[in-house]
Short mmCIF file of C-alpha atoms in Angstrom, two decimals:
data_model
loop_
_atom_site.label_atom_id
_atom_site.label_comp_id
_atom_site.label_asym_id
_atom_site.label_seq_id
_atom_site.Cartn_x
_atom_site.Cartn_y
_atom_site.Cartn_z
CA UNK A 5 102.82 148.11 196.54
CA UNK A 6 105.05 145.69 194.68
CA UNK A 7 103.49 142.60 193.18
CA UNK A 8 104.88 139.47 191.58
CA UNK A 9 106.10 139.98 188.00
CA UNK A 10 103.73 138.61 185.36
CA UNK A 11 106.23 135.95 184.26
CA UNK A 12 106.47 134.68 187.86
CA UNK A 13 102.69 134.52 188.16
CA UNK A 14 102.41 132.49 184.96
CA UNK A 15 105.04 129.97 186.10
CA UNK A 16 103.47 129.18 189.49
CA UNK A 17 103.40 125.37 189.90
CA UNK A 18 99.90 123.94 190.05
CA UNK A 19 98.11 126.98 188.66
CA UNK A 20 96.40 124.98 185.89
CA UNK A 21 95.51 122.15 188.29
CA UNK A 22 93.96 124.68 190.68
CA UNK A 23 91.94 126.20 187.85
CA UNK A 24 90.66 122.72 187.00
CA UNK A 25 89.68 122.16 190.65
CA UNK A 26 87.64 125.37 190.60
CA UNK A 27 85.89 124.28 187.41
CA UNK A 28 85.19 120.80 188.81
CA UNK A 29 83.59 122.29 191.92
CA UNK A 30 81.35 124.50 189.78
CA UNK A 31 80.37 121.46 187.72
CA UNK A 32 79.51 119.42 190.82
CA UNK A 33 77.29 122.23 192.09
CA UNK A 34 75.74 122.87 188.69
CA UNK A 35 72.17 122.03 187.56
CA UNK A 36 73.23 118.62 186.27
CA UNK A 37 75.86 118.06 188.96
CA UNK A 38 76.10 115.75 191.98
CA UNK A 39 72.89 115.56 194.07
CA UNK A 40 74.85 115.44 197.35
CA UNK A 41 77.10 118.39 196.49
CA UNK A 42 74.16 120.44 195.27
CA UNK A 43 72.20 120.09 198.51
CA UNK A 44 75.05 121.16 200.81
CA UNK A 45 74.99 124.49 202.67
CA UNK A 46 77.51 126.54 204.62
CA UNK A 47 76.20 125.02 207.84
CA UNK A 48 76.26 121.42 206.60
CA UNK A 49 79.84 121.72 205.34
CA UNK A 50 81.43 123.52 208.29
CA UNK A 51 81.79 120.41 210.46
CA UNK A 52 83.77 118.74 207.67
CA UNK A 53 86.14 121.72 207.65
CA UNK A 54 87.06 121.14 211.28
CA UNK A 55 87.54 117.41 210.68
CA UNK A 56 89.79 118.03 207.68
CA UNK A 57 91.87 120.55 209.63
CA UNK A 58 92.58 118.03 212.38
CA UNK A 59 93.45 115.38 209.79
CA UNK A 60 96.05 117.79 208.41
CA UNK A 61 97.45 118.20 211.94
CA UNK A 62 97.56 114.42 212.38
CA UNK A 63 99.43 113.83 209.13
CA UNK A 64 102.01 116.48 210.04
CA UNK A 65 102.57 115.06 213.51
CA UNK A 66 103.06 111.57 212.08
CA UNK A 67 105.33 112.98 209.33
CA UNK A 68 103.09 111.14 206.85
CA UNK A 69 103.94 113.32 203.87
CA UNK A 70 101.97 111.41 201.17
CA UNK A 71 98.93 111.53 203.46
CA UNK A 72 99.52 115.23 204.10
CA UNK A 73 99.28 115.86 200.36
CA UNK A 74 95.85 114.18 200.31
CA UNK A 75 94.67 115.92 203.47
CA UNK A 76 95.68 119.34 202.16
CA UNK A 77 93.66 118.57 199.05
CA UNK A 78 90.65 117.77 201.24
CA UNK A 79 91.16 121.05 203.12
CA UNK A 80 91.42 122.94 199.83
CA UNK A 81 88.13 121.35 198.81
CA UNK A 82 86.49 123.10 201.75
CA UNK A 83 87.71 126.48 200.48
CA UNK A 84 86.48 125.70 196.97
CA UNK A 85 83.11 124.52 198.31
CA UNK A 86 82.50 127.66 200.40
CA UNK A 87 83.65 129.92 197.56
CA UNK A 88 81.39 128.22 195.02
CA UNK A 89 78.36 128.49 197.31
CA UNK A 90 79.19 132.14 197.98
CA UNK A 91 79.50 132.78 194.25
CA UNK A 92 76.07 131.24 193.67
CA UNK A 93 74.59 133.48 196.38
CA UNK A 94 76.27 136.57 194.97
CA UNK A 95 78.51 137.17 197.99
CA UNK A 96 81.97 136.70 196.42
CA UNK A 97 83.91 134.15 194.35
CA UNK A 98 87.18 132.26 194.61
CA UNK A 99 88.95 135.01 192.70
CA UNK A 100 87.87 137.52 195.35
CA UNK A 101 89.18 135.19 198.07
CA UNK A 102 92.59 134.90 196.39
CA UNK A 103 92.77 138.63 195.59
CA UNK A 104 91.94 139.51 199.20
CA UNK A 105 94.63 137.13 200.44
CA UNK A 106 97.20 138.49 197.99
CA UNK A 107 96.52 142.08 199.06
CA UNK A 108 96.77 141.10 202.73
CA UNK A 109 100.09 139.30 202.26
CA UNK A 110 101.56 142.27 200.45
CA UNK A 111 100.14 144.77 202.96
CA UNK A 112 101.45 142.84 205.96
CA UNK A 113 104.93 142.31 204.52
CA UNK A 114 106.12 145.86 203.82
CA UNK A 115 109.69 144.71 204.47
CA UNK A 116 109.39 142.50 201.36
CA UNK A 117 107.01 144.42 199.09
CA UNK A 118 107.69 147.93 200.39
CA UNK A 119 110.42 150.06 201.92
CA UNK A 120 110.18 148.89 205.55
CA UNK A 121 113.03 147.00 207.22
CA UNK A 122 112.73 143.93 209.47
CA UNK A 123 115.95 142.34 210.67
CA UNK A 124 114.46 139.33 212.47
CA UNK A 125 111.29 137.33 213.10
CA UNK A 126 110.33 139.46 216.12
CA UNK A 127 110.40 142.62 214.01
CA UNK A 128 108.29 140.91 211.35
CA UNK A 129 105.72 139.91 214.00
CA UNK A 130 105.59 143.48 215.31
CA UNK A 131 105.01 144.83 211.81
CA UNK A 132 102.31 142.20 211.15
CA UNK A 133 100.48 143.15 214.37
CA UNK A 134 100.76 146.88 213.64
CA UNK A 135 99.26 146.45 210.16
CA UNK A 136 96.46 144.31 211.61
CA UNK A 137 95.61 147.10 214.04
CA UNK A 138 95.50 149.60 211.19
CA UNK A 139 93.16 147.32 209.27
CA UNK A 140 90.83 146.99 212.25
CA UNK A 141 90.77 150.75 212.80
CA UNK A 142 89.71 151.22 209.17
CA UNK A 143 86.70 148.94 209.48
CA UNK A 144 83.38 150.80 209.31
CA UNK A 145 81.87 149.14 212.39
CA UNK A 146 84.01 148.69 215.49
CA UNK A 147 83.62 145.57 217.61
CA UNK A 148 81.97 146.06 220.99
CA UNK A 149 84.88 144.25 222.66
CA UNK A 150 88.41 143.47 221.58
CA UNK A 151 87.59 139.85 222.42
CA UNK A 152 84.93 139.81 219.70
CA UNK A 153 87.72 139.02 217.24
CA UNK A 154 88.04 135.57 218.85
CA UNK A 155 85.27 133.35 217.40
CA UNK A 156 83.16 131.49 219.97
CA UNK A 157 83.03 128.58 217.54
CA UNK A 158 86.74 127.84 218.03
CA UNK A 159 87.77 124.73 219.97
CA UNK A 160 87.68 125.81 223.62
CA UNK A 161 91.41 125.40 224.22
CA UNK A 162 92.36 127.55 221.23
CA UNK A 163 89.71 130.11 222.20
CA UNK A 164 91.12 130.30 225.75
CA UNK A 165 94.66 130.83 224.45
CA UNK A 166 93.57 133.64 222.14
CA UNK A 167 91.44 135.31 224.81
CA UNK A 168 94.38 135.29 227.23
CA UNK A 169 96.68 136.69 224.57
CA UNK A 170 94.23 139.48 223.72
CA UNK A 171 93.80 140.47 227.38
CA UNK A 172 97.59 140.46 227.85
CA UNK A 173 97.94 143.15 225.16
CA UNK A 174 96.31 145.69 227.51
CA UNK A 175 98.32 144.49 230.51
CA UNK A 176 95.65 142.27 232.06
CA UNK A 177 97.89 139.28 232.67
CA UNK A 178 100.12 137.59 235.19
CA UNK A 179 103.58 139.21 235.22
CA UNK A 180 105.29 135.83 234.90
CA UNK A 181 104.67 132.08 235.00
CA UNK A 182 105.21 131.82 238.78
CA UNK A 183 101.89 133.51 239.43
CA UNK A 184 100.16 131.01 237.18
CA UNK A 185 101.69 128.05 239.01
CA UNK A 186 100.26 129.51 242.22
CA UNK A 187 96.92 130.07 240.50
CA UNK A 188 96.89 126.44 239.37
CA UNK A 189 97.33 125.30 242.97
CA UNK A 190 94.51 127.63 244.01
CA UNK A 191 92.14 126.32 241.31
CA UNK A 192 92.97 122.69 242.16
CA UNK A 193 92.16 123.34 245.83
CA UNK A 194 88.86 124.99 244.89
CA UNK A 195 87.93 122.08 242.63
CA UNK A 196 88.77 119.57 245.39
CA UNK A 197 86.54 121.50 247.78
CA UNK A 198 83.57 121.19 245.40
CA UNK A 199 84.01 117.44 244.86
CA UNK A 200 84.40 116.56 248.53
CA UNK A 201 82.04 114.52 250.68
CA UNK A 202 78.98 116.28 249.25
CA UNK A 203 79.85 117.08 245.60
CA UNK A 204 78.44 120.26 244.08
CA UNK A 205 78.46 119.33 240.40
CA UNK A 206 77.53 122.79 239.12
CA UNK A 207 80.28 124.47 241.12
CA UNK A 208 82.77 121.71 240.22
CA UNK A 209 81.96 122.27 236.55
CA UNK A 210 82.83 125.96 236.92
CA UNK A 211 86.01 125.27 238.90
CA UNK A 212 87.19 122.71 236.37
CA UNK A 213 86.75 125.33 233.64
CA UNK A 214 88.80 127.82 235.67
CA UNK A 215 91.52 125.21 236.15
CA UNK A 216 91.71 124.46 232.43
CA UNK A 217 91.70 128.17 231.52
CA UNK A 218 94.59 128.76 233.93
CA UNK A 219 96.55 125.83 232.46
CA UNK A 220 96.12 127.25 228.95
CA UNK A 221 97.42 130.64 230.09
CA UNK A 222 100.38 128.98 231.77
CA UNK A 223 101.19 127.35 228.43
CA UNK A 224 101.09 130.80 226.79
CA UNK A 225 103.56 132.18 229.33
CA UNK A 226 105.84 129.20 228.78
CA UNK A 227 105.55 129.76 225.00
CA UNK A 228 104.10 126.28 224.55
CA UNK A 229 101.10 125.46 222.38
CA UNK A 230 98.48 123.86 224.69
CA UNK A 231 96.55 122.28 221.83
CA UNK A 232 99.58 120.49 220.46
CA UNK A 233 100.86 119.67 223.95
CA UNK A 234 97.58 117.88 224.67
CA UNK A 235 97.64 116.18 221.28
CA UNK A 236 101.15 114.92 222.06
CA UNK A 237 99.93 113.63 225.44
CA UNK A 238 97.03 111.89 223.69
CA UNK A 239 99.43 110.24 221.25
CA UNK A 240 101.67 109.13 224.13
CA UNK A 241 98.71 107.62 225.97
CA UNK A 242 97.57 105.82 222.80
CA UNK A 243 101.02 104.30 222.35
CA UNK A 244 101.34 103.15 225.97
CA UNK A 245 97.80 101.78 226.07
CA UNK A 246 98.53 99.88 222.87
CA UNK A 247 101.50 98.23 224.58
CA UNK A 248 99.20 97.21 227.44
CA UNK A 249 96.66 95.72 225.02
CA UNK A 250 99.32 93.69 223.27
CA UNK A 251 100.77 92.46 226.55
CA UNK A 252 97.33 91.41 227.81
CA UNK A 253 96.54 89.68 224.52
CA UNK A 254 93.04 91.12 224.03
CA UNK A 255 90.70 93.87 225.16
CA UNK A 256 88.72 91.33 227.20
CA UNK A 257 91.86 90.16 228.99
CA UNK A 258 92.78 93.75 229.71
CA UNK A 259 89.33 94.45 231.12
CA UNK A 260 89.61 91.36 233.36
CA UNK A 261 92.90 92.54 234.87
CA UNK A 262 93.04 93.91 238.41
CA UNK A 263 93.95 97.51 239.19
CA UNK A 264 97.38 96.37 240.36
CA UNK A 265 97.96 94.39 237.14
CA UNK A 266 96.88 97.34 235.01
CA UNK A 267 99.23 99.68 236.86
CA UNK A 268 102.10 97.21 236.46
CA UNK A 269 101.43 96.95 232.72
CA UNK A 270 101.28 100.74 232.46
CA UNK A 271 104.65 101.09 234.15
CA UNK A 272 106.17 98.52 231.81
CA UNK A 273 104.66 100.35 228.84
CA UNK A 274 106.28 103.58 230.05
CA UNK A 275 109.66 101.84 230.21
CA UNK A 276 109.26 100.63 226.64
#
């Protein structure tokens, strides 16, 4: 497989800064390093990784490019932290992480580093998926289920989208979005039935989950990202609610408003 020429590797921007970051992380974890950094574990750090990932999303959505630079640095810190702890435990080091990534990028882009041809993005995606399947087949221990590749620790909405996509690859899917719209109506009716005059909270909990799962699969059929669609809706609500707060003058004044007044303020916020 073709690799980058040595002169290109040596001229990569930021290579020396990255090497310094690796050394700094080792120093912080060293015998005379930072007490807080030294006592961290994989489990104590993982929640920070999720937080930093969402802060990267937020900076991108707000087009806050200087903030994105900082947030990407914080996300890179997570990679350095895990790699340093793994090195100390004898599992692997940051060099192994980078080498594994490099080999994967080359392996999954045979149209760039090999003799394959890909005329468009769809062909590239097909090649990427085919190589992934070859990699999985070469693993010494096969997963018990094809869904085992989707981590249970993912945010539920992302997990649902990936599960639906996996099942669709073997044909277990709605043929088109119209069936999902009908399924949404069905799930809404079932949820309403469980929260009627005598609510069944356990059954309602299950029906609400089914409704959300169906909505995520509808998004997949419509080629829309449900996570980012919901984030956009959250941002829209924040903006409109902020208009209401400013119109009312204070949170206390807003809380003292009647339902009719709140609805009127909401409608005005929507117009703005």
